[in-house]
mmCIF file of C-alpha atoms in Angstrom:
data_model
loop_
_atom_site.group_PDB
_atom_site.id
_atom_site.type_symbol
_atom_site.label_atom_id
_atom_site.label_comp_id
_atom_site.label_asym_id
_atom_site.label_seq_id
_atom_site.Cartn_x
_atom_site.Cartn_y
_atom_site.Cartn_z
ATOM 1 C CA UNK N 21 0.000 0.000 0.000
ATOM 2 C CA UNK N 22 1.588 3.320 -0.731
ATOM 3 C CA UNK N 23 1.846 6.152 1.828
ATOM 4 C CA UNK N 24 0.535 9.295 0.774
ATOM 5 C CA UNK N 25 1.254 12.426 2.610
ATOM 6 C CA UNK N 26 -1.033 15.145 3.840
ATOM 7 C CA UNK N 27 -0.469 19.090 5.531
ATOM 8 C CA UNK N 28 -2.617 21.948 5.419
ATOM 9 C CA UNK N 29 -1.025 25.749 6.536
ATOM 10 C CA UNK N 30 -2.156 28.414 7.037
ATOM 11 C CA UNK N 31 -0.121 31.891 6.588
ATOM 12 C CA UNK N 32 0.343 35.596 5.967
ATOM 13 C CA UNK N 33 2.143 37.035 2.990
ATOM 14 C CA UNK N 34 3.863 40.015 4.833
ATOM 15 C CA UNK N 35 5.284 41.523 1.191
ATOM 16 C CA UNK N 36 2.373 41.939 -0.104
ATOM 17 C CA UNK N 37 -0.008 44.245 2.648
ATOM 18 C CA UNK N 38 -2.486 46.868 1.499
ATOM 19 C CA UNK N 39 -3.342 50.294 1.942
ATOM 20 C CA UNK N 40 -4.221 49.624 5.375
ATOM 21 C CA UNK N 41 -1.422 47.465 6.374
ATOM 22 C CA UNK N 42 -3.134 44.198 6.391
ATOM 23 C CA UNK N 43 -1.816 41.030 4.844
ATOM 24 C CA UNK N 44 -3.782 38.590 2.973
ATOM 25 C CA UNK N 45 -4.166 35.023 4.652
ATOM 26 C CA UNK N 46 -3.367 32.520 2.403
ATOM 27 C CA UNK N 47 -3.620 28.314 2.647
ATOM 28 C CA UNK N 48 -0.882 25.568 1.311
ATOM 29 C CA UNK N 49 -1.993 22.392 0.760
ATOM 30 C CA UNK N 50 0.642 19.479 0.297
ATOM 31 C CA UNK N 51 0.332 16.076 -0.634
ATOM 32 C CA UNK N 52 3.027 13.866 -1.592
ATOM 33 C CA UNK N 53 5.139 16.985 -1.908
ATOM 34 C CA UNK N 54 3.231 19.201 -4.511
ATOM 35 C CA UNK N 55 2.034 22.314 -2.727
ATOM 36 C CA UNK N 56 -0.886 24.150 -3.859
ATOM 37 C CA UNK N 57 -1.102 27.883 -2.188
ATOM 38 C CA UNK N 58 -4.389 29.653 -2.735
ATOM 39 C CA UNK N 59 -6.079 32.830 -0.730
ATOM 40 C CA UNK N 60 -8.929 32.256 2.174
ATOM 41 C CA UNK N 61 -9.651 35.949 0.951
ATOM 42 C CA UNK N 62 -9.112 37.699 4.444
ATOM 43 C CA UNK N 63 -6.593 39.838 5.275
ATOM 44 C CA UNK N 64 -5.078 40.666 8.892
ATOM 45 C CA UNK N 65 -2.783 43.254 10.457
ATOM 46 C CA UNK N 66 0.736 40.980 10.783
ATOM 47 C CA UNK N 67 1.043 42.132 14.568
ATOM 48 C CA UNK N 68 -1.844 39.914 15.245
ATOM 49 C CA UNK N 69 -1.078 37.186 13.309
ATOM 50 C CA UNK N 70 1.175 34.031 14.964
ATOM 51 C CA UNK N 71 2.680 31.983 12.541
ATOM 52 C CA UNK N 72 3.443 29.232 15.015
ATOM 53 C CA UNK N 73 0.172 28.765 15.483
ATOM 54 C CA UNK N 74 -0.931 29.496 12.374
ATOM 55 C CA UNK N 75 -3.869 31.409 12.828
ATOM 56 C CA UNK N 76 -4.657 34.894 14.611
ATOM 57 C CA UNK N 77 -4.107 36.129 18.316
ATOM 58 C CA UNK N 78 -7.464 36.108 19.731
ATOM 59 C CA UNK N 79 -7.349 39.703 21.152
ATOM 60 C CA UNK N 80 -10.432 41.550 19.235
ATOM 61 C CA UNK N 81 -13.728 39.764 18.159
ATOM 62 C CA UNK N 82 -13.139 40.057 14.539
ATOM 63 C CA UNK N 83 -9.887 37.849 15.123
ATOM 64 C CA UNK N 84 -11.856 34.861 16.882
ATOM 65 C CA UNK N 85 -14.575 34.993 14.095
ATOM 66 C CA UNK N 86 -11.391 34.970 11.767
ATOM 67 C CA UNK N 87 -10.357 31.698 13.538
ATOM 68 C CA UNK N 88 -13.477 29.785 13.661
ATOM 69 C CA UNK N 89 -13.616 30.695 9.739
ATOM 70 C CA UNK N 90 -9.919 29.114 9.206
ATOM 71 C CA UNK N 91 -11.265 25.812 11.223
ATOM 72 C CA UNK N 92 -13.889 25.435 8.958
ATOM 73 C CA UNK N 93 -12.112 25.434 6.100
ATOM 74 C CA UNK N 94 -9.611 23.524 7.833
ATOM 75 C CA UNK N 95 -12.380 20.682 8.574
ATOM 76 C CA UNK N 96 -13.853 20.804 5.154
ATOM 77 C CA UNK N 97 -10.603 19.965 3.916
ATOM 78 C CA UNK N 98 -9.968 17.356 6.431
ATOM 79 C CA UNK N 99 -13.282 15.698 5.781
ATOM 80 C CA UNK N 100 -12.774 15.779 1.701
ATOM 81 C CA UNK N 101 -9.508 14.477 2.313
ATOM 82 C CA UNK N 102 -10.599 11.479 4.578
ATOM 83 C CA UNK N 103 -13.277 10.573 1.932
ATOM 84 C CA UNK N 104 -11.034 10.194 -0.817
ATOM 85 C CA UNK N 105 -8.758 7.460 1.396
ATOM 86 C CA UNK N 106 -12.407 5.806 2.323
#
């Protein structure tokens, strides 16, 4: 049976910020070592962004809405991936 290979991230492209600062989130998807990158179409000051964590520092409202939008997409993904290996 061959092993296939699975990640999801989550991160901020600091070069390219907007008028107001913010940086757009964007998503990498990986599997067996081809990346795909693609934009969740948010944006986020980089001050409140933690890369470690890979998602945003819960200090305001708007960033724990951000958050719980990021884990959904992060569970669609997870769920379309499990089918596939069904």
């Amino acid at each position: 049976m061959e092993r296939t290979t699975f990640c999801l991230l989550f991160y901020i492209r600091r070069t390219k910020l907007n008028r107001n600062g913010e940086a757009p989130i964007m998503m990498r998807i990986t599997v067996n070592g081809v990346r795909v990158d693609a934009s969740v179409k948010k944006t986020i000051l980089p001050e409140f962004w933690s890369a470690a964590k890979g998602k945003a520092l819960e200090k305001k409202r708007e960033y724990k809405e951000l958050n719980l939008y990021l884990d959904s997409i992060r569970l669609r993904i997870w769920l379309q991936e499990s089918s596939i290996h069904l």
